[in-house]
Short mmCIF file of C-alpha atoms and ligand atoms in Angstrom, two decimals:
data_model
loop_
_atom_site.label_atom_id
_atom_site.label_comp_id
_atom_site.label_asym_id
_atom_site.label_seq_id
_atom_site.Cartn_x
_atom_site.Cartn_y
_atom_site.Cartn_z
CA MET A 1 -71.80 1.67 -71.41
CA SER A 2 -74.92 -0.09 -72.66
CA LYS A 3 -77.21 -1.71 -70.12
CA GLU A 4 -76.31 -5.12 -71.49
CA LYS A 5 -72.57 -4.49 -71.28
CA GLU A 6 -73.10 -3.34 -67.71
CA ILE A 7 -74.80 -6.63 -66.82
CA ILE A 8 -72.03 -8.63 -68.53
CA THR A 9 -69.41 -6.65 -66.61
CA SER A 10 -71.09 -7.49 -63.32
CA GLN A 11 -71.50 -11.15 -64.35
CA LEU A 12 -67.80 -11.50 -65.21
CA ARG A 13 -66.61 -9.03 -62.55
CA ARG A 14 -64.60 -7.34 -65.31
CA PRO A 15 -65.48 -5.61 -68.57
CA PRO A 16 -65.87 -8.09 -71.44
CA GLN A 17 -63.06 -7.97 -74.00
CA GLY A 18 -63.77 -7.99 -77.72
CA LEU A 19 -67.52 -8.12 -77.19
CA LEU A 20 -69.41 -8.60 -80.47
CA GLY A 21 -72.84 -9.25 -79.01
CA VAL A 22 -75.01 -11.57 -76.98
CA ALA A 23 -75.35 -15.03 -78.53
CA LYS A 24 -78.03 -16.24 -76.12
CA HIS A 25 -80.21 -14.66 -73.45
CA CYS A 26 -81.58 -16.39 -70.36
CA PHE A 27 -85.24 -16.75 -69.48
CA LYS A 28 -85.05 -13.38 -67.76
CA GLY A 29 -83.70 -11.71 -70.88
CA ARG A 30 -80.19 -11.23 -69.51
CA PRO A 31 -77.01 -12.30 -71.31
CA LEU A 32 -76.26 -16.01 -70.97
CA VAL A 33 -73.60 -16.52 -73.64
CA ILE A 34 -71.65 -13.74 -75.33
CA LEU A 35 -69.98 -13.69 -78.70
CA THR A 36 -66.38 -12.51 -78.59
CA ASN A 37 -64.10 -11.29 -81.34
CA PRO A 38 -61.36 -13.91 -81.98
CA ILE A 39 -58.84 -11.06 -81.98
CA LEU A 40 -59.03 -8.86 -78.90
CA GLU A 41 -58.42 -5.09 -78.86
CA ASP A 42 -54.75 -5.64 -77.96
CA LYS A 43 -54.42 -8.09 -80.92
CA THR A 44 -54.27 -11.18 -78.69
CA PRO A 45 -55.80 -14.22 -80.41
CA PHE A 46 -58.76 -15.47 -78.37
CA PRO A 47 -60.08 -18.85 -79.58
CA THR A 48 -63.12 -19.06 -77.28
CA VAL A 49 -65.70 -17.07 -79.24
CA PHE A 50 -68.72 -18.31 -77.22
CA TRP A 51 -68.34 -17.44 -73.54
CA LEU A 52 -70.72 -18.45 -70.78
CA THR A 53 -71.45 -15.38 -68.63
CA CYS A 54 -74.34 -16.38 -66.34
CA PRO A 55 -72.74 -16.72 -62.88
CA VAL A 56 -75.25 -19.37 -61.80
CA LEU A 57 -74.44 -21.61 -64.75
CA VAL A 58 -70.70 -20.91 -64.57
CA LYS A 59 -70.83 -22.23 -61.00
CA GLU A 60 -72.93 -25.28 -61.93
CA VAL A 61 -70.51 -26.23 -64.69
CA ALA A 62 -67.53 -25.70 -62.38
CA LYS A 63 -69.14 -28.16 -59.95
CA LEU A 64 -69.35 -30.76 -62.72
CA GLU A 65 -65.71 -30.16 -63.64
CA SER A 66 -64.48 -30.51 -60.06
CA GLY A 67 -66.74 -33.55 -59.65
CA GLY A 68 -64.79 -35.43 -62.31
CA TRP A 69 -67.22 -34.98 -65.21
CA ILE A 70 -64.58 -34.00 -67.78
CA ASP A 71 -63.08 -37.50 -67.44
CA ARG A 72 -66.50 -39.16 -67.31
CA PHE A 73 -67.72 -37.44 -70.48
CA GLN A 74 -64.37 -38.17 -72.10
CA ALA A 75 -64.72 -41.89 -71.31
CA LEU A 76 -68.22 -41.85 -72.79
CA LEU A 77 -66.94 -40.15 -75.91
CA ASP A 78 -64.07 -42.61 -76.30
CA LYS A 79 -66.39 -45.60 -76.48
CA ASP A 80 -69.37 -44.15 -78.37
CA GLU A 81 -68.52 -43.75 -82.04
CA GLU A 82 -71.75 -41.90 -82.93
CA LEU A 83 -71.31 -39.40 -80.11
CA TYR A 84 -67.69 -38.98 -81.12
CA GLN A 85 -68.63 -38.21 -84.74
CA LYS A 86 -71.06 -35.51 -83.59
CA PHE A 87 -68.41 -34.14 -81.26
CA VAL A 88 -65.88 -33.79 -84.08
CA GLN A 89 -68.54 -32.05 -86.20
CA ALA A 90 -69.14 -29.61 -83.33
CA HIS A 91 -65.41 -28.78 -83.21
CA GLU A 92 -65.33 -28.35 -86.99
CA SER A 93 -68.36 -26.10 -87.08
CA TYR A 94 -66.93 -24.03 -84.21
CA LEU A 95 -63.68 -23.61 -86.14
CA LEU A 96 -65.53 -22.64 -89.33
CA PHE A 97 -67.66 -20.13 -87.46
CA ARG A 98 -64.56 -18.58 -85.86
CA LYS A 99 -62.86 -18.29 -89.26
CA GLN A 100 -65.93 -16.53 -90.63
CA LEU A 101 -65.65 -13.93 -87.88
CA LEU A 102 -62.16 -13.03 -89.10
CA SER A 103 -61.70 -10.55 -91.92
CA PRO A 104 -59.68 -11.85 -94.90
CA ALA A 105 -56.89 -9.42 -93.98
CA SER A 106 -56.65 -10.61 -90.38
CA ARG A 107 -56.80 -14.22 -91.56
CA MET A 108 -53.76 -13.59 -93.76
CA SER A 109 -51.82 -11.94 -90.97
CA LEU A 110 -52.49 -14.88 -88.65
CA SER A 111 -51.44 -17.74 -90.87
CA SER A 112 -47.78 -17.84 -89.94
CA THR A 113 -47.95 -16.56 -86.37
CA LYS A 114 -49.20 -17.57 -82.96
CA GLY A 115 -52.62 -16.60 -84.30
CA LYS A 116 -52.68 -20.04 -85.92
CA VAL A 117 -54.63 -21.13 -82.84
CA LEU A 118 -57.62 -19.37 -84.43
CA LEU A 119 -57.33 -21.30 -87.67
CA GLU A 120 -56.63 -24.77 -86.32
CA THR A 121 -58.28 -25.38 -82.96
CA GLY A 122 -61.79 -26.38 -81.95
CA VAL A 123 -63.95 -25.70 -78.91
CA GLY A 124 -61.85 -24.56 -75.95
CA GLY A 125 -58.84 -23.99 -78.22
CA VAL A 126 -57.93 -27.69 -78.45
CA ARG A 127 -55.90 -29.06 -81.36
CA ASN A 128 -56.95 -32.64 -80.68
CA PHE A 129 -60.64 -32.91 -81.63
CA ARG A 130 -61.01 -35.98 -79.40
CA LYS A 131 -60.40 -33.94 -76.26
CA ILE A 132 -63.04 -32.15 -74.18
CA LYS A 133 -60.84 -29.90 -71.97
CA CYS A 134 -63.33 -27.32 -70.69
CA LEU A 135 -67.02 -28.00 -70.04
CA HIS A 136 -67.83 -24.29 -69.94
CA ALA A 137 -66.75 -23.87 -73.55
CA HIS A 138 -68.85 -26.81 -74.76
CA TYR A 139 -71.89 -25.72 -72.80
CA ALA A 140 -71.64 -22.15 -74.12
CA HIS A 141 -71.38 -23.53 -77.67
CA PHE A 142 -74.46 -25.72 -77.13
CA LEU A 143 -76.54 -22.92 -75.63
CA ALA A 144 -75.65 -20.58 -78.49
CA THR A 145 -76.00 -23.01 -81.41
CA GLY A 146 -77.63 -26.24 -80.19
CA ILE A 147 -75.07 -28.39 -82.00
CA ASN A 148 -72.62 -29.55 -79.33
CA PRO A 149 -73.35 -33.10 -78.05
CA ILE A 150 -71.23 -32.75 -74.89
CA GLY A 151 -72.87 -29.39 -74.22
CA GLU A 152 -76.21 -31.12 -74.61
CA LEU A 153 -75.25 -33.77 -72.02
CA ILE A 154 -74.14 -31.01 -69.65
CA HIS A 155 -77.48 -29.31 -70.23
CA LYS A 156 -79.31 -32.52 -69.27
CA LYS A 157 -77.26 -32.84 -66.09
CA ILE A 158 -77.75 -29.25 -64.99
CA GLY A 159 -81.35 -29.00 -66.12
CA GLU A 160 -83.31 -25.85 -66.80
CA ILE A 161 -82.65 -23.03 -64.37
CA SER A 162 -86.12 -21.65 -63.79
CA SER A 163 -85.31 -19.33 -60.95
CA CYS A 164 -82.18 -17.58 -59.81
CA GLN A 165 -80.99 -15.09 -57.24
CA ASN A 166 -80.35 -12.46 -59.92
CA GLU A 167 -76.62 -12.78 -59.32
CA CYS A 168 -76.10 -11.22 -62.72
CA GLU A 169 -78.12 -8.11 -61.90
CA SER A 170 -75.90 -5.06 -61.63
CA GLU A 171 -76.64 -2.84 -58.69
ZN1 LIG B 1 -64.40 -24.97 -67.72
#
């Protein structure tokens, strides 16, 4: 196993499935967001191609989610047309990027099956591009690409992590 895959395994507490690479590294040079194949080894469709792996940030985002921030961001989105437009664009670009990861052959084989989720959904696998659903997915998308407005708001709330306990360091 590569050193990087080892770190990811200890971050997730399981081996990563369908790993294509690291989309973003943290300030210590460890994986922060990984890029995942939309079709896993066992052929399961997996719509979340950007996955947050840093355990410190996973925890911070989980705190926001349990603190009611999905609803708060959703309310913000529902009344701010400009933010909403950017949010829809983020979903669309996520979907386009995911499609580009698929080979033409696998795209064909998906079109009439449950794999449709890969061809129709946005960030977090949602069909309704007005819905936020999972903050982790939006934050991972923002960290990897810089184009997700909800991810950007999450980033502002969490702030830069400039030190950590090396929770992602494998022993
Ligand atoms: Zn989440």
